[in-house]
Amino acid sequence: VTETATVGILGGGQLGRMLALAGVPLGIRCLILEPAPGAPAAAAAQVLAAPYDDQAALEELARRCTVVTIEVEHVPVESLAWLAERLPVHPSPEVVAVGQDRLAEKRRLARLGVDTAPWAEPEQLERGFPAGTILKRRTGGFDGRGQVRLGPSASLADVAVARDALGAPAVAEGIVEFGRELSVIAARDPSGDVAVYPVVENRHADGILRETIAPAPRLTPELQAAAERLVVDVMDDLGHVGVLALELFDVDGRLLANELAPRVHNSGHWTIEGATTSQFEQHLRAVAGLPLGTGAARGPAAMVNVIGVEPDPAAVLAVPGAFLHRYGKEPRPQRKIGHVTVIGSDEAERDERLEVVRGVIRRASSP
Ligand SMILES: Nc1ncnc2c1ncn2[C@@H]1O[C@H](COP(=O)(O)OP(=O)(O)O)[C@@H](O)[C@H]1O
Ligand SMILES: [Mg+2]
């Protein structure tokens, strides 16, 4: 049987693993490039264990793949550019360059007229923002890492100290007193067709995503439409192909963009069991030029990240409507090593099950 496509993926973490798994029923094979040993994606795809700029590995990808994509934006743009001269690369190197640099991202959003938190280059600040300031590394940060928080109206000296502590170019942001955090995930195919998922609510602690509630509670058609407009504008502007996630702050119904990720996203994991087409399958469809599926939810769902410590698998699976995903990663504090999705026939049932799952995960962390 011939394959539909061979998709090369830069990055072999859990996102690469779930992409590769989603490819199997479609006859889409994935070939992964990942420098770190013990890649989670190795359970579902062949992994080339080499640096992202390894010439022989890039040549092998170019030779064997139909299209190349990413599961992490922190990859060398030069490698993608080299590949893009030889085969389709989605998202494009230019889009990845925007997604990996918070300053480039903010400039792009500003140009598009998308509202964000107030921001500035730290060198141009007179003092911190009135409600407090977050300095974020321009590149390489994730899960709240590479960020320093300063109190209200921090002095110029405080900003300078924080910037030096980061030890990398940074962008300064005003702290937003949001009511909640939301995200919207969508996909765009090479012909410009799009499919959008319902807006979800995300709960973070210590800068790390803990839970996603899908669809977001109290999601009105107006809110969905507003988020949809933003994410489609961003994708169209970038000429993006594939899945893209837009993280949002909800300030009394007004949406501010926090950051974008031109890839599958943790806040979309619920779509595996909770949506008509999972974000992983959707991304493969988009980059392989296949028709997109609908993003509609099958019903209420929630996703809880497993961080640092593995819960008892049997205790998770004993909860009706709970689905366990283990990433095969070495447990370490603050490290995402799995997730659990719960679905219910209505919100009350979902919430009841979610509460039990939270308890199981909590018990593992503090036995
Ligand atoms: N300007 C801000 N105001 C308030 N909270 C913020 C702001 N920026 C980030 N945060 C909080 O920190 C979390 C992580 O920051 P984010 O910029 O999304 O970086 P990461 O790439 O680590 O996800 C956000 O989800 C939010 O909870
Ligand atoms: Mg984020």
XYZ file of C-alpha atoms and ligand atoms in Angstrom:
395
model
C 0.000 0.000 0.000
C 1.437 3.402 -0.841
C 1.411 6.105 1.776
C -0.723 9.201 1.368
C 2.243 11.308 2.408
C 5.394 11.222 4.471
C 5.451 14.179 6.813
C 8.803 15.240 8.220
C 8.535 16.800 11.665
C 11.172 18.890 13.398
C 10.745 17.991 17.048
C 9.913 14.655 18.632
C 8.195 15.552 21.887
C 4.636 14.676 22.869
C 3.253 16.874 20.109
C 5.251 14.960 17.506
C 4.106 11.723 19.090
C 0.436 12.652 18.861
C 0.877 13.943 15.306
C 2.472 10.658 14.265
C -0.297 8.665 15.952
C -2.946 10.678 14.116
C -1.252 9.915 10.827
C -1.515 6.140 11.136
C -5.205 5.704 10.156
C -4.730 8.053 7.199
C -1.713 6.197 5.870
C 0.410 9.240 6.628
C 3.848 8.292 7.833
C 5.891 10.697 9.923
C 9.667 10.988 9.992
C 10.964 12.893 12.989
C 14.139 14.899 13.501
C 14.926 15.263 17.200
C 18.299 15.876 18.849
C 17.359 14.887 22.423
C 17.507 11.207 23.392
C 14.353 9.360 24.499
C 12.057 11.216 22.108
C 8.370 10.556 23.001
C 7.592 10.439 19.260
C 9.758 7.328 18.841
C 6.759 5.242 19.992
C 4.898 6.164 16.809
C 7.437 7.158 14.160
C 10.990 6.722 13.018
C 13.272 9.262 14.662
C 16.443 10.665 13.168
C 18.474 11.454 16.282
C 20.535 14.416 15.170
C 20.824 18.173 15.684
C 18.307 20.315 13.794
C 21.095 21.634 11.575
C 22.650 18.245 10.802
C 23.222 18.250 7.054
C 22.883 14.499 6.531
C 19.628 14.405 8.505
C 18.189 17.361 6.595
C 19.111 15.664 3.330
C 17.355 12.506 4.455
C 14.218 14.490 5.322
C 14.316 16.201 1.922
C 14.733 12.874 0.157
C 12.080 10.892 2.000
C 9.359 13.395 2.870
C 6.447 14.881 0.936
C 6.236 17.912 3.226
C 7.998 19.132 6.372
C 6.418 20.650 9.473
C 7.330 21.456 13.087
C 6.026 20.549 16.530
C 8.126 23.172 18.321
C 8.926 26.684 17.084
C 12.375 26.791 18.663
C 14.153 25.253 15.674
C 16.727 26.933 13.433
C 14.971 28.911 10.710
C 18.007 28.257 8.465
C 17.278 24.514 8.518
C 13.679 25.159 7.490
C 14.804 27.568 4.790
C 17.203 24.949 3.378
C 14.380 22.397 3.337
C 11.948 24.912 1.817
C 14.147 25.178 -1.266
C 13.571 21.473 -1.820
C 10.049 20.634 -0.677
C 6.978 22.301 0.864
C 7.545 23.435 4.470
C 4.435 24.299 6.516
C 4.469 26.556 8.424
C 6.939 28.507 6.300
C 10.326 29.516 7.727
C 9.072 33.130 7.816
C 6.079 32.186 9.962
C 8.237 30.127 12.311
C 10.597 33.123 12.624
C 7.659 35.259 13.790
C 6.396 32.560 16.153
C 9.741 32.109 17.842
C 10.395 35.789 18.573
C 8.009 37.532 20.958
C 9.017 40.947 19.642
C 8.437 40.044 15.993
C 5.121 38.510 17.034
C 3.985 41.623 18.890
C 4.975 43.888 15.988
C 3.025 41.683 13.613
C -0.059 41.681 15.820
C 0.166 45.460 16.250
C 0.387 45.927 12.468
C -2.739 43.801 12.097
C -4.570 45.872 14.686
C -4.878 42.974 17.122
C -4.979 44.212 20.735
C -2.349 42.889 23.146
C -1.051 43.772 26.591
C 0.932 47.025 26.532
C 4.534 46.204 25.619
C 7.848 47.839 24.898
C 11.431 46.999 24.290
C 12.976 47.106 27.774
C 15.580 49.639 26.603
C 12.780 52.080 25.776
C 11.018 51.892 29.136
C 11.273 54.828 31.514
C 9.879 52.703 34.314
C 7.768 49.581 34.709
C 4.101 49.436 33.733
C 1.615 50.709 36.379
C -0.020 47.310 37.012
C 3.299 45.466 37.059
C 5.700 44.328 34.368
C 6.710 40.963 32.975
C 10.010 40.713 31.183
C 9.982 37.806 28.781
C 12.834 36.397 26.771
C 12.199 37.123 23.128
C 13.114 33.568 22.135
C 13.256 30.134 23.691
C 10.845 30.594 26.629
C 8.018 28.130 27.339
C 5.843 27.033 30.259
C 6.479 30.394 31.933
C 10.242 29.899 31.792
C 12.433 32.812 30.762
C 10.172 35.382 32.449
C 10.688 37.789 35.353
C 7.840 39.635 37.089
C 8.215 43.113 38.577
C 5.833 44.954 40.883
C 3.800 48.048 39.965
C 5.847 50.940 38.587
C 9.207 49.253 39.030
C 12.069 51.667 38.543
C 14.271 51.815 35.505
C 17.016 50.231 37.615
C 14.691 47.311 38.519
C 13.923 46.774 34.832
C 17.637 46.784 33.994
C 18.411 44.251 36.749
C 15.611 41.959 35.574
C 16.750 42.246 31.974
C 20.304 41.336 32.930
C 19.013 38.410 35.008
C 17.292 36.990 31.908
C 20.614 37.145 30.089
C 18.925 37.319 26.688
C 17.089 39.902 24.593
C 13.704 40.502 26.178
C 10.401 42.238 25.680
C 8.583 44.004 28.525
C 4.842 43.597 28.965
C 2.329 45.223 31.244
C 0.556 42.779 33.546
C -3.038 42.308 32.431
C -5.676 41.842 35.093
C -7.712 39.453 33.010
C -10.897 37.688 34.073
C -9.724 34.471 32.471
C -7.432 33.034 29.842
C -8.822 31.623 26.620
C -7.374 30.239 23.436
C -8.618 29.615 19.964
C -7.140 27.003 17.666
C -7.695 26.884 13.946
C -6.276 25.335 10.823
C -5.672 26.753 7.373
C -4.902 24.741 4.249
C -2.773 25.778 1.271
C -5.830 27.057 -0.624
C -6.808 29.326 2.278
C -9.703 27.242 3.605
C -9.987 27.378 7.390
C -11.575 25.371 10.197
C -11.874 26.805 13.703
C -12.345 25.002 17.015
C -14.542 26.279 19.807
C -12.832 28.776 22.116
C -11.555 27.096 25.276
C -10.726 28.344 28.766
C -7.223 27.710 30.098
C -6.149 27.689 33.715
C -2.452 28.251 34.405
C -0.350 28.066 37.567
C 3.298 29.153 37.718
C 3.106 29.962 34.000
C 2.231 26.336 33.139
C -1.079 25.251 31.627
C -2.935 23.063 34.153
C -6.422 22.658 32.697
C -8.424 23.382 29.596
C -12.215 23.531 29.668
C -13.741 22.967 26.244
C -15.776 24.699 25.015
C -15.082 27.646 27.362
C -17.799 28.140 29.984
C -20.258 30.909 29.058
C -19.052 30.891 25.462
C -21.384 33.174 23.528
C -21.673 33.217 19.728
C -20.287 36.791 19.858
C -17.184 35.708 21.772
C -16.640 32.771 19.416
C -17.030 35.042 16.414
C -14.605 37.617 17.822
C -11.947 34.987 18.536
C -12.528 33.407 15.152
C -12.001 36.726 13.408
C -8.719 37.238 15.247
C -7.281 33.821 14.521
C -8.351 33.837 10.873
C -6.923 37.359 10.392
C -3.635 36.231 11.916
C -3.474 33.069 9.781
C -4.391 34.945 6.586
C -1.853 37.679 7.310
C 0.889 35.117 7.863
C -0.219 32.953 4.950
C -0.091 30.183 7.516
C -0.653 26.546 6.575
C -1.394 24.083 9.371
C -2.794 24.454 12.858
C -2.245 27.675 14.771
C -3.127 28.554 18.362
C -3.830 32.041 19.638
C -3.671 32.522 23.421
C -6.021 35.230 24.664
C -6.746 37.240 27.787
C -10.460 37.854 28.375
C -10.862 41.264 30.008
C -14.625 41.671 30.528
C -15.336 40.182 27.118
C -12.594 42.189 25.392
C -9.958 39.910 23.878
C -6.239 40.656 24.066
C -3.821 38.394 22.237
C -1.127 36.975 24.520
C 0.915 34.869 22.140
C 0.555 32.734 19.057
C 1.935 29.303 18.323
C 2.084 28.230 14.653
C 1.583 24.563 15.561
C -0.567 22.145 17.500
C -1.024 23.331 21.072
C -1.483 21.961 24.569
C -4.863 23.690 24.856
C -6.044 21.601 21.888
C -5.329 18.162 23.331
C -8.996 17.798 24.279
C -9.835 17.620 20.563
C -8.559 14.015 20.351
C -11.658 12.730 22.122
C -13.717 15.925 22.348
C -13.885 17.202 18.769
C -14.978 15.808 15.435
C -11.437 16.110 14.062
C -8.446 16.190 16.411
C -5.993 19.067 16.056
C -3.290 16.519 15.215
C -5.205 14.978 12.332
C -6.261 18.466 11.259
C -2.663 19.654 11.118
C -1.631 16.647 9.023
C -4.577 17.182 6.690
C -3.666 20.851 6.275
C 0.040 20.367 5.565
C -0.614 17.366 3.306
C -3.166 19.342 1.284
C -6.103 17.136 2.264
C -9.576 18.547 3.004
C -9.937 19.902 6.536
C -12.374 18.303 8.961
C -14.875 20.204 11.032
C -13.662 21.611 14.342
C -16.987 21.110 16.115
C -17.004 19.760 19.661
C -18.693 16.410 20.209
C -19.795 17.621 23.638
C -18.324 19.090 26.821
C -14.702 18.096 27.500
C -11.856 19.061 29.789
C -8.143 18.344 29.784
C -5.894 18.143 32.819
C -2.142 18.160 32.351
C -0.072 15.604 34.230
C 2.916 17.566 35.496
C 5.909 16.124 37.332
C 4.375 12.941 38.771
C 2.487 10.070 37.099
C -0.952 9.315 38.559
C -2.101 5.713 39.051
C -3.256 4.750 35.519
C -5.950 2.423 36.853
C -7.389 5.176 39.047
C -7.627 7.508 36.052
C -9.174 4.868 33.823
C -11.721 3.957 36.500
C -13.355 7.341 35.900
C -16.040 7.020 33.211
C -15.313 9.230 30.219
C -11.647 9.729 31.204
C -8.861 9.130 28.673
C -5.245 8.809 29.737
C -2.346 9.973 27.577
C 1.158 9.190 28.808
C 4.081 10.714 26.943
C 6.743 8.205 27.952
C 8.837 10.983 29.487
C 11.048 10.791 32.557
C 9.060 12.449 35.386
C 10.663 15.681 36.583
C 9.222 18.576 38.580
C 7.341 21.104 36.401
C 7.595 18.804 33.372
C 4.524 17.894 31.310
C 4.536 14.096 31.184
C 0.972 13.349 30.172
C -2.601 14.535 30.158
C -6.091 13.270 30.892
C -9.154 14.256 28.899
C -12.627 13.822 30.353
C -15.828 14.026 28.415
C -19.411 14.058 29.659
C -22.842 14.085 28.108
C -23.430 17.499 29.679
C -21.375 20.055 31.604
C -22.503 18.777 34.999
C -21.362 15.246 34.200
C -18.109 16.524 32.732
C -17.467 18.655 35.831
C -18.199 15.780 38.192
C -15.751 13.519 36.358
C -13.195 16.304 36.106
C -13.282 16.718 39.880
C -12.537 13.010 40.373
C -9.658 13.138 37.866
C -8.218 16.210 39.613
C -8.275 14.258 42.882
C -6.472 11.280 41.336
C -3.779 13.533 39.885
C -3.468 15.505 43.141
C -3.081 12.326 45.187
C -0.114 11.291 43.056
C 1.621 14.624 43.667
C 1.045 14.663 47.436
C 0.434 11.081 48.558
N 1.011 40.344 30.290
C 0.574 39.388 31.117
N -0.309 39.698 32.102
C -0.741 38.745 32.967
N -0.367 37.457 32.924
C 0.510 37.087 31.975
C 1.016 38.033 31.020
N 1.856 37.371 30.203
C 1.876 36.094 30.611
N 1.066 35.904 31.679
C 0.806 34.624 32.361
O 1.903 33.749 32.197
C 1.521 32.619 31.358
C 2.675 32.203 30.452
O 3.088 33.300 29.664
P 3.234 33.205 28.088
O 3.581 34.546 27.590
O 2.036 32.562 27.523
O 4.547 32.311 27.924
P 4.764 30.767 27.607
O 5.429 30.790 26.272
O 5.664 30.308 28.692
O 3.420 30.110 27.583
C 0.290 33.101 30.631
O -0.515 32.025 30.191
C -0.384 33.933 31.722
O -0.984 33.108 32.690
Mg 1.708 30.748 26.614
